Amino acid sequence: MTSRNPMTHPPFSTCCSIVPPYLLDAVTRAGDTDLKAVAEQTLHHDHELRTTRTSTTATRAASGPQDGYTTVHRDIYDAANSTTLPGSEVRAEGAPPTPDVAVNEAYDGLGDTWTFYDQVFNRNSIDGRGLGLIGTVHYGRRYDNAFWNGEQMVFGDGDGTLFGRFTASVDVIGHELTHGVTQSTANLVYSDQPGALNESISDVFGVLVKQRTLGQTADQADWLIGAGLLMPGVQGRALRDMLHPGTAYDDPRLGKDPQPADMAHYVQTTSDNGGVHINSGIPNRAFALAATTIGGEAWKGAGQVWYDVLTGSQITAQCDFATFAQLTVDAATSRFGASSPQADAIRQAWTTVGVLGGGTAATRSATQPAASDPLVRVARSGGFAGVVREATVRLADLPDPDAATWRSLLGSGAFQEFEAAAPAESPVRDDFCYTVSCPAHDVDASLSGQTLPDHVRDLLERTLTSGRPTVE
Ligand SMILES: [Zn+2]
């Protein structure tokens, strides 16, 4: 056990000072020795929290060394039905179970997921660098969701009528943590096809965590996501069925499972970030079909191939279904051989769901954004605090003057000129750095804030605040 812990508190811990610093400052000047010592300690502690938070965020932004734990390190917090994160710590790594079942489920689920990535893929935590795992339970009141906010997992209790607590299914915990794996690897954009792939990859590794924890082969597995979440009386088996998308539930209060099982039924929508939780049914089914055809323990065949692609050098943040499918066929070929059962099964699975083969061209033209309405990704990093912000937007979703300005900038080669004009050496200290990417216009520019015209910098800032979320 050589756990190193340079980060004694998680990134959000600045919220726990009830007494403000200016008041503590006054106490240290007032004269009472005991009070002064306590106040100084508190001030020092708060300062440590603030600087820890800043340096941690900056480190993550720079993809530098991370938390550096060499064994699993979990911290479970209780939001006590508030929406303040992370809440109060209720179970640290190595501590015994608490009377609260949600706390223990979160703790165990994080451990199962960490062990899965460690033992199957030799991956040290979700970022590959020993990131400490943080989970908050009892988030909000009757909150019907769980999410990954970029730094930690958050679980609601459910409404108690349709959904129970979101810690109850280990595949949900594996799903949320895998968003962290994707974030630190392929970093798939969270909208449309790359977003649906992002969702599907979380389902894939979430369900593999469950299967490995239960010791199930592909044939024995139920391929359900969130089977333990639905309350008795709900007409359904789970939230999603990877092998039979669209059949997980059909309930008068919930409606019917909207997932398509193949490309012929791909759902065009602007809601749900372009249907990321809907169209993920298609790659989900491709995975489940491939895994059940290959047989045995799914993480060793199809799971290994999906992991190779996710962590490989070929995948891009804008990857669509057809590109991803071909990458899995290529990865299966290089790992198992071109005519291996694994490569055959994977190729056949993608053909069955209509992603590879005859339907591909029509599918792509139907689902790729038109050139006149491209996706633009803006990210801002750097700055004194080192906080990264990013947004992916469709120009049509922006207010008109901004959309028009974007179109003229993208079409005129302006971003390439801004990039070329920035001084390569001696950048402004604490300056913001922006990246603007728009594959439709062949733009992928890194820009430094101080060298941009004001109206362009303002446009980027407005776009950052109007963007869709990139994680859920
Ligand atoms: Zn998700």
mmCIF file of C-alpha atoms in Angstrom, residues 15-396:
data_model
loop_
_atom_site.group_PDB
_atom_site.id
_atom_site.type_symbol
_atom_site.label_atom_id
_atom_site.label_comp_id
_atom_site.label_asym_id
_atom_site.label_seq_id
_atom_site.Cartn_x
_atom_site.Cartn_y
_atom_site.Cartn_z
ATOM 1 C CA CYS A 15 -17.750 25.531 0.396
ATOM 2 C CA CYS A 16 -17.258 24.311 3.941
ATOM 3 C CA SER A 17 -16.185 27.572 5.600
ATOM 4 C CA ILE A 18 -19.158 28.887 7.481
ATOM 5 C CA VAL A 19 -17.167 31.749 8.910
ATOM 6 C CA PRO A 20 -15.856 34.028 6.164
ATOM 7 C CA PRO A 21 -12.109 34.789 5.946
ATOM 8 C CA TYR A 22 -12.497 38.502 6.721
ATOM 9 C CA LEU A 23 -14.143 37.608 10.028
ATOM 10 C CA LEU A 24 -11.365 35.157 10.888
ATOM 11 C CA ASP A 25 -8.818 37.823 9.981
ATOM 12 C CA ALA A 26 -10.462 40.114 12.497
ATOM 13 C CA VAL A 27 -10.271 37.399 15.161
ATOM 14 C CA THR A 28 -6.549 36.881 14.611
ATOM 15 C CA ARG A 29 -5.977 40.592 15.191
ATOM 16 C CA ALA A 30 -8.196 40.801 18.279
ATOM 17 C CA GLY A 31 -5.755 39.480 20.866
ATOM 18 C CA ASP A 32 -7.262 36.334 22.454
ATOM 19 C CA THR A 33 -4.505 33.737 22.025
ATOM 20 C CA ASP A 34 -6.680 30.619 21.845
ATOM 21 C CA LEU A 35 -9.170 32.147 19.453
ATOM 22 C CA LYS A 36 -6.332 33.537 17.402
ATOM 23 C CA ALA A 37 -4.767 30.085 17.004
ATOM 24 C CA VAL A 38 -8.062 28.554 15.945
ATOM 25 C CA ALA A 39 -8.744 31.334 13.475
ATOM 26 C CA GLU A 40 -5.279 31.131 11.989
ATOM 27 C CA GLN A 41 -5.622 27.389 11.583
ATOM 28 C CA THR A 42 -8.960 27.808 9.830
ATOM 29 C CA LEU A 43 -7.599 30.498 7.550
ATOM 30 C CA HIS A 44 -4.600 28.364 6.677
ATOM 31 C CA HIS A 45 -6.919 25.414 6.026
ATOM 32 C CA ASP A 46 -9.193 27.479 3.773
ATOM 33 C CA HIS A 47 -6.236 28.840 1.886
ATOM 34 C CA GLU A 48 -4.940 25.315 1.365
ATOM 35 C CA LEU A 49 -8.315 24.251 0.022
ATOM 36 C CA ARG A 50 -8.415 27.145 -2.381
ATOM 37 C CA THR A 51 -4.902 26.657 -3.672
ATOM 38 C CA THR A 52 -5.414 22.901 -3.871
ATOM 39 C CA ARG A 53 -8.499 23.440 -5.948
ATOM 40 C CA THR A 54 -6.750 25.860 -8.277
ATOM 41 C CA SER A 55 -3.696 23.702 -8.787
ATOM 42 C CA THR A 56 -5.746 20.540 -9.179
ATOM 43 C CA THR A 57 -7.911 22.097 -11.847
ATOM 44 C CA ALA A 58 -4.880 23.527 -13.597
ATOM 45 C CA THR A 59 -3.130 20.182 -13.464
ATOM 46 C CA ARG A 60 -6.100 18.415 -14.961
ATOM 47 C CA ALA A 61 -6.415 21.053 -17.644
ATOM 48 C CA ALA A 62 -2.805 20.510 -18.621
ATOM 49 C CA SER A 63 -3.187 16.719 -18.516
ATOM 50 C CA GLY A 64 -0.222 16.653 -16.189
ATOM 51 C CA PRO A 65 0.292 14.322 -13.249
ATOM 52 C CA GLN A 66 -2.965 13.643 -11.495
ATOM 53 C CA ASP A 67 -3.841 12.484 -8.032
ATOM 54 C CA GLY A 68 -1.319 9.711 -8.216
ATOM 55 C CA TYR A 69 -2.966 7.038 -6.086
ATOM 56 C CA THR A 70 -1.602 3.593 -6.755
ATOM 57 C CA THR A 71 -4.538 1.793 -5.181
ATOM 58 C CA VAL A 72 -8.252 2.482 -5.204
ATOM 59 C CA HIS A 73 -9.113 5.655 -3.333
ATOM 60 C CA ARG A 74 -12.775 6.460 -2.742
ATOM 61 C CA ASP A 75 -14.506 9.307 -0.967
ATOM 62 C CA ILE A 76 -18.268 9.168 -0.577
ATOM 63 C CA TYR A 77 -20.176 12.328 0.290
ATOM 64 C CA ASP A 78 -23.739 13.022 1.320
ATOM 65 C CA ALA A 79 -25.432 16.075 -0.202
ATOM 66 C CA ALA A 80 -28.266 15.700 2.344
ATOM 67 C CA ASN A 81 -30.866 16.425 -0.355
ATOM 68 C CA SER A 82 -29.175 19.673 -1.343
ATOM 69 C CA THR A 83 -27.576 20.348 -4.712
ATOM 70 C CA THR A 84 -24.325 21.516 -3.175
ATOM 71 C CA LEU A 85 -21.373 19.370 -4.174
ATOM 72 C CA PRO A 86 -19.714 17.389 -2.886
ATOM 73 C CA GLY A 87 -21.555 17.601 0.475
ATOM 74 C CA SER A 88 -20.215 16.111 3.704
ATOM 75 C CA GLU A 89 -17.849 13.193 3.613
ATOM 76 C CA VAL A 90 -19.492 10.087 5.063
ATOM 77 C CA ARG A 91 -17.178 7.255 4.083
ATOM 78 C CA ALA A 92 -13.500 7.479 3.207
ATOM 79 C CA GLU A 93 -11.359 4.756 1.665
ATOM 80 C CA GLY A 94 -10.965 1.810 4.020
ATOM 81 C CA ALA A 95 -13.674 2.943 6.425
ATOM 82 C CA PRO A 96 -16.299 0.383 7.458
ATOM 83 C CA PRO A 97 -19.821 0.338 6.004
ATOM 84 C CA THR A 98 -22.266 2.940 7.272
ATOM 85 C CA PRO A 99 -25.954 2.377 8.102
ATOM 86 C CA ASP A 100 -26.793 4.193 4.837
ATOM 87 C CA VAL A 101 -27.230 1.677 2.010
ATOM 88 C CA ALA A 102 -26.759 4.322 -0.707
ATOM 89 C CA VAL A 103 -23.369 5.240 0.722
ATOM 90 C CA ASN A 104 -22.267 1.611 0.757
ATOM 91 C CA GLU A 105 -23.595 0.903 -2.731
ATOM 92 C CA ALA A 106 -21.717 3.914 -4.093
ATOM 93 C CA TYR A 107 -18.557 2.869 -2.264
ATOM 94 C CA ASP A 108 -18.788 -0.731 -3.502
ATOM 95 C CA GLY A 109 -19.754 0.263 -7.038
ATOM 96 C CA LEU A 110 -16.797 2.624 -7.330
ATOM 97 C CA GLY A 111 -14.580 -0.174 -6.068
ATOM 98 C CA ASP A 112 -15.997 -2.711 -8.546
ATOM 99 C CA THR A 113 -15.448 -0.263 -11.393
ATOM 100 C CA TRP A 114 -11.923 0.618 -10.301
ATOM 101 C CA THR A 115 -11.073 -3.090 -10.001
ATOM 102 C CA PHE A 116 -12.555 -3.798 -13.431
ATOM 103 C CA TYR A 117 -10.368 -1.213 -15.163
ATOM 104 C CA ASP A 118 -7.342 -2.251 -13.124
ATOM 105 C CA GLN A 119 -7.565 -5.999 -13.618
ATOM 106 C CA VAL A 120 -8.978 -6.154 -17.145
ATOM 107 C CA PHE A 121 -7.187 -3.266 -18.832
ATOM 108 C CA ASN A 122 -4.398 -2.503 -16.374
ATOM 109 C CA ARG A 123 -5.767 1.033 -16.181
ATOM 110 C CA ASN A 124 -5.022 2.926 -12.964
ATOM 111 C CA SER A 125 -8.363 4.601 -12.261
ATOM 112 C CA ILE A 126 -10.437 6.377 -14.858
ATOM 113 C CA ASP A 127 -7.764 8.806 -16.009
ATOM 114 C CA GLY A 128 -5.032 6.150 -16.041
ATOM 115 C CA ARG A 129 -3.146 8.219 -13.475
ATOM 116 C CA GLY A 130 -4.657 7.144 -10.203
ATOM 117 C CA LEU A 131 -7.444 9.673 -9.939
ATOM 118 C CA GLY A 132 -9.271 9.513 -6.622
ATOM 119 C CA LEU A 133 -12.918 8.537 -7.064
ATOM 120 C CA ILE A 134 -15.543 10.813 -5.590
ATOM 121 C CA GLY A 135 -19.233 10.065 -5.308
ATOM 122 C CA THR A 136 -22.039 12.118 -3.800
ATOM 123 C CA VAL A 137 -25.301 10.447 -2.769
ATOM 124 C CA HIS A 138 -28.669 11.940 -1.768
ATOM 125 C CA TYR A 139 -28.263 14.722 -4.325
ATOM 126 C CA GLY A 140 -31.356 16.931 -4.494
ATOM 127 C CA ARG A 141 -34.862 15.891 -3.518
ATOM 128 C CA ARG A 142 -36.384 12.843 -5.216
ATOM 129 C CA TYR A 143 -33.839 13.449 -7.947
ATOM 130 C CA ASP A 144 -34.301 11.043 -10.858
ATOM 131 C CA ASN A 145 -30.813 10.952 -12.231
ATOM 132 C CA ALA A 146 -27.134 10.251 -11.814
ATOM 133 C CA PHE A 147 -24.403 12.187 -13.567
ATOM 134 C CA TRP A 148 -20.703 12.704 -14.020
ATOM 135 C CA ASN A 149 -19.876 16.391 -13.725
ATOM 136 C CA GLY A 150 -16.372 16.128 -15.079
ATOM 137 C CA GLU A 151 -14.816 15.490 -11.683
ATOM 138 C CA GLN A 152 -17.105 13.249 -9.684
ATOM 139 C CA MET A 153 -20.203 11.091 -9.730
ATOM 140 C CA VAL A 154 -23.506 12.311 -8.367
ATOM 141 C CA PHE A 155 -26.478 10.108 -7.485
ATOM 142 C CA GLY A 156 -30.069 11.028 -6.784
ATOM 143 C CA ASP A 157 -32.460 9.079 -4.557
ATOM 144 C CA GLY A 158 -35.085 8.702 -7.255
ATOM 145 C CA ASP A 159 -38.704 9.775 -6.869
ATOM 146 C CA GLY A 160 -39.662 6.579 -5.030
ATOM 147 C CA THR A 161 -42.556 5.865 -7.368
ATOM 148 C CA LEU A 162 -40.939 5.187 -10.727
ATOM 149 C CA PHE A 163 -37.272 5.186 -9.805
ATOM 150 C CA GLY A 164 -35.474 4.151 -6.674
ATOM 151 C CA ARG A 165 -31.998 5.243 -5.655
ATOM 152 C CA PHE A 166 -29.505 5.478 -8.514
ATOM 153 C CA THR A 167 -26.752 3.673 -6.632
ATOM 154 C CA ALA A 168 -28.710 0.421 -6.777
ATOM 155 C CA SER A 169 -27.286 -0.771 -10.120
ATOM 156 C CA VAL A 170 -23.548 -1.260 -10.389
ATOM 157 C CA ASP A 171 -23.781 -0.777 -14.164
ATOM 158 C CA VAL A 172 -25.059 2.762 -13.541
ATOM 159 C CA ILE A 173 -21.995 3.468 -11.432
ATOM 160 C CA GLY A 174 -19.763 1.912 -14.091
ATOM 161 C CA HIS A 175 -21.558 4.015 -16.689
ATOM 162 C CA GLU A 176 -20.918 7.294 -14.863
ATOM 163 C CA LEU A 177 -17.273 6.514 -14.180
ATOM 164 C CA THR A 178 -16.743 5.504 -17.796
ATOM 165 C CA HIS A 179 -17.753 9.029 -18.791
ATOM 166 C CA GLY A 180 -14.571 9.966 -16.954
ATOM 167 C CA VAL A 181 -12.585 7.402 -18.943
ATOM 168 C CA THR A 182 -13.968 8.764 -22.211
ATOM 169 C CA GLN A 183 -13.310 12.320 -21.065
ATOM 170 C CA SER A 184 -9.642 11.536 -20.537
ATOM 171 C CA THR A 185 -9.250 9.486 -23.750
ATOM 172 C CA ALA A 186 -11.307 9.969 -26.934
ATOM 173 C CA ASN A 187 -13.198 12.884 -25.355
ATOM 174 C CA LEU A 188 -16.135 12.333 -27.694
ATOM 175 C CA VAL A 189 -18.261 15.423 -28.200
ATOM 176 C CA TYR A 190 -21.499 15.051 -26.269
ATOM 177 C CA SER A 191 -23.960 15.564 -29.081
ATOM 178 C CA ASP A 192 -25.377 13.697 -32.065
ATOM 179 C CA GLN A 193 -23.456 10.596 -33.179
ATOM 180 C CA PRO A 194 -20.253 11.199 -31.201
ATOM 181 C CA GLY A 195 -22.471 11.906 -28.189
ATOM 182 C CA ALA A 196 -24.450 8.709 -28.711
ATOM 183 C CA LEU A 197 -21.136 6.840 -28.955
ATOM 184 C CA ASN A 198 -20.069 8.522 -25.711
ATOM 185 C CA GLU A 199 -23.278 7.267 -24.081
ATOM 186 C CA SER A 200 -22.969 3.808 -25.613
ATOM 187 C CA ILE A 201 -19.381 3.410 -24.431
ATOM 188 C CA SER A 202 -20.548 4.182 -20.902
ATOM 189 C CA ASP A 203 -23.276 1.541 -21.215
ATOM 190 C CA VAL A 204 -20.807 -0.964 -22.683
ATOM 191 C CA PHE A 205 -18.254 -0.705 -19.894
ATOM 192 C CA GLY A 206 -20.956 -0.210 -17.270
ATOM 193 C CA VAL A 207 -22.561 -3.502 -18.249
ATOM 194 C CA LEU A 208 -19.146 -5.183 -18.395
ATOM 195 C CA VAL A 209 -18.453 -4.044 -14.832
ATOM 196 C CA LYS A 210 -21.716 -5.711 -13.838
ATOM 197 C CA GLN A 211 -20.989 -8.900 -15.780
ATOM 198 C CA ARG A 212 -17.499 -9.246 -14.368
ATOM 199 C CA THR A 213 -18.664 -8.476 -10.830
ATOM 200 C CA LEU A 214 -21.339 -11.187 -11.177
ATOM 201 C CA GLY A 215 -18.985 -13.591 -12.984
ATOM 202 C CA GLN A 216 -21.238 -13.813 -16.044
ATOM 203 C CA THR A 217 -20.433 -14.792 -19.604
ATOM 204 C CA ALA A 218 -22.036 -12.947 -22.510
ATOM 205 C CA ASP A 219 -24.693 -15.663 -22.802
ATOM 206 C CA GLN A 220 -25.579 -15.555 -19.115
ATOM 207 C CA ALA A 221 -25.824 -11.764 -18.951
ATOM 208 C CA ASP A 222 -29.112 -9.867 -19.171
ATOM 209 C CA TRP A 223 -27.552 -6.908 -21.067
ATOM 210 C CA LEU A 224 -29.790 -4.531 -19.114
ATOM 211 C CA ILE A 225 -28.795 -1.070 -17.922
ATOM 212 C CA GLY A 226 -30.349 0.132 -14.682
ATOM 213 C CA ALA A 227 -32.314 -3.046 -13.954
ATOM 214 C CA GLY A 228 -32.350 -2.273 -10.229
ATOM 215 C CA LEU A 229 -33.625 1.278 -10.604
ATOM 216 C CA LEU A 230 -37.253 0.742 -11.549
ATOM 217 C CA MET A 231 -39.681 0.558 -8.658
ATOM 218 C CA PRO A 232 -42.124 -2.352 -8.317
ATOM 219 C CA GLY A 233 -45.211 -1.658 -10.390
ATOM 220 C CA VAL A 234 -43.347 -0.058 -13.286
ATOM 221 C CA GLN A 235 -43.918 -2.000 -16.479
ATOM 222 C CA GLY A 236 -40.389 -2.617 -17.593
ATOM 223 C CA ARG A 237 -37.166 -4.504 -16.965
ATOM 224 C CA ALA A 238 -34.663 -1.651 -16.935
ATOM 225 C CA LEU A 239 -33.795 1.719 -18.465
ATOM 226 C CA ARG A 240 -32.140 0.222 -21.527
ATOM 227 C CA ASP A 241 -31.749 -3.206 -23.080
ATOM 228 C CA MET A 242 -28.526 -3.415 -25.055
ATOM 229 C CA LEU A 243 -29.435 -6.611 -26.878
ATOM 230 C CA HIS A 244 -33.017 -5.528 -27.630
ATOM 231 C CA PRO A 245 -33.091 -1.708 -27.720
ATOM 232 C CA GLY A 246 -36.575 -0.249 -27.580
ATOM 233 C CA THR A 247 -38.033 -3.010 -25.401
ATOM 234 C CA ALA A 248 -36.745 -2.143 -21.919
ATOM 235 C CA TYR A 249 -40.006 -0.596 -20.697
ATOM 236 C CA ASP A 250 -43.483 0.321 -21.833
ATOM 237 C CA ASP A 251 -45.309 1.990 -18.999
ATOM 238 C CA PRO A 252 -48.239 4.425 -18.990
ATOM 239 C CA ARG A 253 -46.279 6.843 -16.800
ATOM 240 C CA LEU A 254 -42.819 6.386 -18.358
ATOM 241 C CA GLY A 255 -43.871 5.920 -21.956
ATOM 242 C CA LYS A 256 -42.134 3.420 -24.195
ATOM 243 C CA ASP A 257 -38.387 2.841 -24.458
ATOM 244 C CA PRO A 258 -37.466 5.113 -27.419
ATOM 245 C CA GLN A 259 -34.209 3.448 -28.442
ATOM 246 C CA PRO A 260 -33.834 2.342 -32.062
ATOM 247 C CA ALA A 261 -32.228 -1.039 -32.771
ATOM 248 C CA ASP A 262 -30.796 -0.150 -36.172
ATOM 249 C CA MET A 263 -29.915 2.762 -38.457
ATOM 250 C CA ALA A 264 -33.186 2.531 -40.359
ATOM 251 C CA HIS A 265 -34.842 3.825 -37.195
ATOM 252 C CA TYR A 266 -32.207 6.409 -36.231
ATOM 253 C CA VAL A 267 -33.971 9.247 -34.407
ATOM 254 C CA GLN A 268 -33.348 12.767 -35.670
ATOM 255 C CA THR A 269 -33.910 15.132 -32.772
ATOM 256 C CA THR A 270 -32.479 18.267 -31.255
ATOM 257 C CA SER A 271 -33.453 17.224 -27.727
ATOM 258 C CA ASP A 272 -31.201 15.108 -25.521
ATOM 259 C CA ASN A 273 -28.143 16.701 -27.167
ATOM 260 C CA GLY A 274 -29.219 15.250 -30.472
ATOM 261 C CA GLY A 275 -30.579 12.031 -29.024
ATOM 262 C CA VAL A 276 -27.455 10.801 -27.276
ATOM 263 C CA HIS A 277 -29.428 8.538 -24.915
ATOM 264 C CA ILE A 278 -31.701 7.387 -27.740
ATOM 265 C CA ASN A 279 -29.460 6.526 -30.675
ATOM 266 C CA SER A 280 -26.911 4.929 -28.352
ATOM 267 C CA GLY A 281 -29.185 1.890 -28.708
ATOM 268 C CA ILE A 282 -27.667 1.232 -32.134
ATOM 269 C CA PRO A 283 -23.988 0.904 -31.095
ATOM 270 C CA ASN A 284 -25.164 -0.774 -27.854
ATOM 271 C CA ARG A 285 -26.822 -3.513 -29.869
ATOM 272 C CA ALA A 286 -23.786 -3.870 -32.133
ATOM 273 C CA PHE A 287 -21.667 -4.496 -29.053
ATOM 274 C CA ALA A 288 -24.094 -6.949 -27.452
ATOM 275 C CA LEU A 289 -24.530 -8.865 -30.725
ATOM 276 C CA ALA A 290 -20.772 -9.077 -31.256
ATOM 277 C CA ALA A 291 -20.157 -10.149 -27.666
ATOM 278 C CA THR A 292 -22.828 -12.858 -27.634
ATOM 279 C CA THR A 293 -21.644 -14.175 -31.008
ATOM 280 C CA ILE A 294 -18.042 -14.327 -29.792
ATOM 281 C CA GLY A 295 -19.175 -15.910 -26.512
ATOM 282 C CA GLY A 296 -17.318 -16.228 -23.240
ATOM 283 C CA GLU A 297 -16.492 -13.296 -21.029
ATOM 284 C CA ALA A 298 -17.432 -10.218 -22.995
ATOM 285 C CA TRP A 299 -14.665 -7.993 -21.646
ATOM 286 C CA LYS A 300 -12.030 -10.277 -23.181
ATOM 287 C CA GLY A 301 -13.329 -10.161 -26.758
ATOM 288 C CA ALA A 302 -15.551 -7.305 -27.857
ATOM 289 C CA GLY A 303 -14.793 -5.363 -24.662
ATOM 290 C CA GLN A 304 -11.048 -5.463 -25.325
ATOM 291 C CA VAL A 305 -11.601 -4.277 -28.898
ATOM 292 C CA TRP A 306 -13.864 -1.389 -27.820
ATOM 293 C CA TYR A 307 -11.281 -0.399 -25.218
ATOM 294 C CA ASP A 308 -8.501 -0.511 -27.828
ATOM 295 C CA VAL A 309 -10.469 1.911 -30.000
ATOM 296 C CA LEU A 310 -11.489 4.203 -27.141
ATOM 297 C CA THR A 311 -7.901 4.577 -25.952
ATOM 298 C CA GLY A 312 -6.227 4.372 -29.364
ATOM 299 C CA SER A 313 -4.807 7.108 -31.544
ATOM 300 C CA GLN A 314 -7.298 6.828 -34.415
ATOM 301 C CA ILE A 315 -10.488 7.961 -32.743
ATOM 302 C CA THR A 316 -11.349 11.668 -32.777
ATOM 303 C CA ALA A 317 -13.744 13.694 -30.644
ATOM 304 C CA GLN A 318 -16.119 13.980 -33.630
ATOM 305 C CA CYS A 319 -16.147 10.271 -34.452
ATOM 306 C CA ASP A 320 -19.409 9.071 -36.034
ATOM 307 C CA PHE A 321 -20.937 5.582 -35.945
ATOM 308 C CA ALA A 322 -19.506 4.396 -39.264
ATOM 309 C CA THR A 323 -15.990 5.548 -38.409
ATOM 310 C CA PHE A 324 -16.196 3.955 -34.984
ATOM 311 C CA ALA A 325 -17.475 0.705 -36.490
ATOM 312 C CA GLN A 326 -14.580 0.550 -38.938
ATOM 313 C CA LEU A 327 -12.123 1.309 -36.127
ATOM 314 C CA THR A 328 -13.453 -1.653 -34.122
ATOM 315 C CA VAL A 329 -13.098 -3.944 -37.145
ATOM 316 C CA ASP A 330 -9.530 -2.680 -37.632
ATOM 317 C CA ALA A 331 -8.730 -3.110 -33.926
ATOM 318 C CA ALA A 332 -10.171 -6.643 -33.882
ATOM 319 C CA THR A 333 -8.095 -7.436 -36.950
ATOM 320 C CA SER A 334 -4.864 -6.223 -35.412
ATOM 321 C CA ARG A 335 -5.517 -7.880 -32.054
ATOM 322 C CA PHE A 336 -7.107 -11.179 -33.120
ATOM 323 C CA GLY A 337 -6.457 -11.466 -36.895
ATOM 324 C CA ALA A 338 -8.422 -10.493 -40.010
ATOM 325 C CA SER A 339 -10.414 -13.724 -40.238
ATOM 326 C CA SER A 340 -10.696 -14.263 -36.494
ATOM 327 C CA PRO A 341 -14.122 -15.039 -34.996
ATOM 328 C CA GLN A 342 -13.843 -11.734 -33.127
ATOM 329 C CA ALA A 343 -13.311 -9.622 -36.272
ATOM 330 C CA ASP A 344 -16.051 -11.530 -38.128
ATOM 331 C CA ALA A 345 -18.536 -11.142 -35.302
ATOM 332 C CA ILE A 346 -17.858 -7.432 -34.934
ATOM 333 C CA ARG A 347 -18.113 -6.772 -38.678
ATOM 334 C CA GLN A 348 -21.351 -8.748 -38.832
ATOM 335 C CA ALA A 349 -22.826 -6.960 -35.801
ATOM 336 C CA TRP A 350 -22.283 -3.513 -37.304
ATOM 337 C CA THR A 351 -23.800 -4.752 -40.565
ATOM 338 C CA THR A 352 -26.857 -6.119 -38.751
ATOM 339 C CA VAL A 353 -27.568 -2.743 -37.151
ATOM 340 C CA GLY A 354 -27.067 -1.017 -40.510
ATOM 341 C CA VAL A 355 -23.976 0.997 -39.676
ATOM 342 C CA LEU A 356 -21.629 -0.913 -41.971
ATOM 343 C CA GLY A 357 -22.657 -2.232 -45.364
ATOM 344 C CA GLY A 358 -25.450 -1.056 -47.654
ATOM 345 C CA GLY A 359 -27.076 1.455 -45.355
ATOM 346 C CA THR A 360 -23.952 3.407 -44.548
ATOM 347 C CA ALA A 361 -24.014 6.115 -47.207
ATOM 348 C CA ALA A 362 -27.661 7.003 -46.713
ATOM 349 C CA THR A 363 -27.200 6.972 -42.973
ATOM 350 C CA ARG A 364 -24.290 9.323 -43.069
ATOM 351 C CA SER A 365 -25.936 11.853 -45.337
ATOM 352 C CA ALA A 366 -29.013 11.754 -43.140
ATOM 353 C CA THR A 367 -27.206 12.211 -39.875
ATOM 354 C CA GLN A 368 -24.162 14.336 -40.586
ATOM 355 C CA PRO A 369 -24.697 18.038 -39.981
ATOM 356 C CA ALA A 370 -25.106 19.939 -43.202
ATOM 357 C CA ALA A 371 -22.167 22.157 -44.136
ATOM 358 C CA SER A 372 -24.363 25.225 -43.758
ATOM 359 C CA ASP A 373 -25.176 24.273 -40.168
ATOM 360 C CA PRO A 374 -21.905 22.902 -38.802
ATOM 361 C CA LEU A 375 -21.022 21.979 -35.278
ATOM 362 C CA VAL A 376 -18.486 24.280 -33.703
ATOM 363 C CA ARG A 377 -16.531 23.399 -30.612
ATOM 364 C CA VAL A 378 -15.031 26.192 -28.534
ATOM 365 C CA ALA A 379 -12.857 25.551 -25.518
ATOM 366 C CA ARG A 380 -11.175 27.970 -23.179
ATOM 367 C CA SER A 381 -8.306 26.927 -20.952
ATOM 368 C CA GLY A 382 -5.560 28.698 -19.051
ATOM 369 C CA GLY A 383 -6.218 31.859 -17.094
ATOM 370 C CA PHE A 384 -5.073 32.394 -13.529
ATOM 371 C CA ALA A 385 -7.406 29.758 -12.117
ATOM 372 C CA GLY A 386 -6.769 27.316 -14.921
ATOM 373 C CA VAL A 387 -10.407 26.398 -15.348
ATOM 374 C CA VAL A 388 -11.386 24.767 -18.617
ATOM 375 C CA ARG A 389 -14.663 25.644 -20.254
ATOM 376 C CA GLU A 390 -15.974 24.216 -23.471
ATOM 377 C CA ALA A 391 -19.073 24.191 -25.580
ATOM 378 C CA THR A 392 -20.228 22.504 -28.732
ATOM 379 C CA VAL A 393 -22.911 24.363 -30.593
ATOM 380 C CA ARG A 394 -24.805 24.278 -33.817
ATOM 381 C CA LEU A 395 -24.658 27.685 -35.433
ATOM 382 C CA ALA A 396 -28.415 27.551 -36.016
#
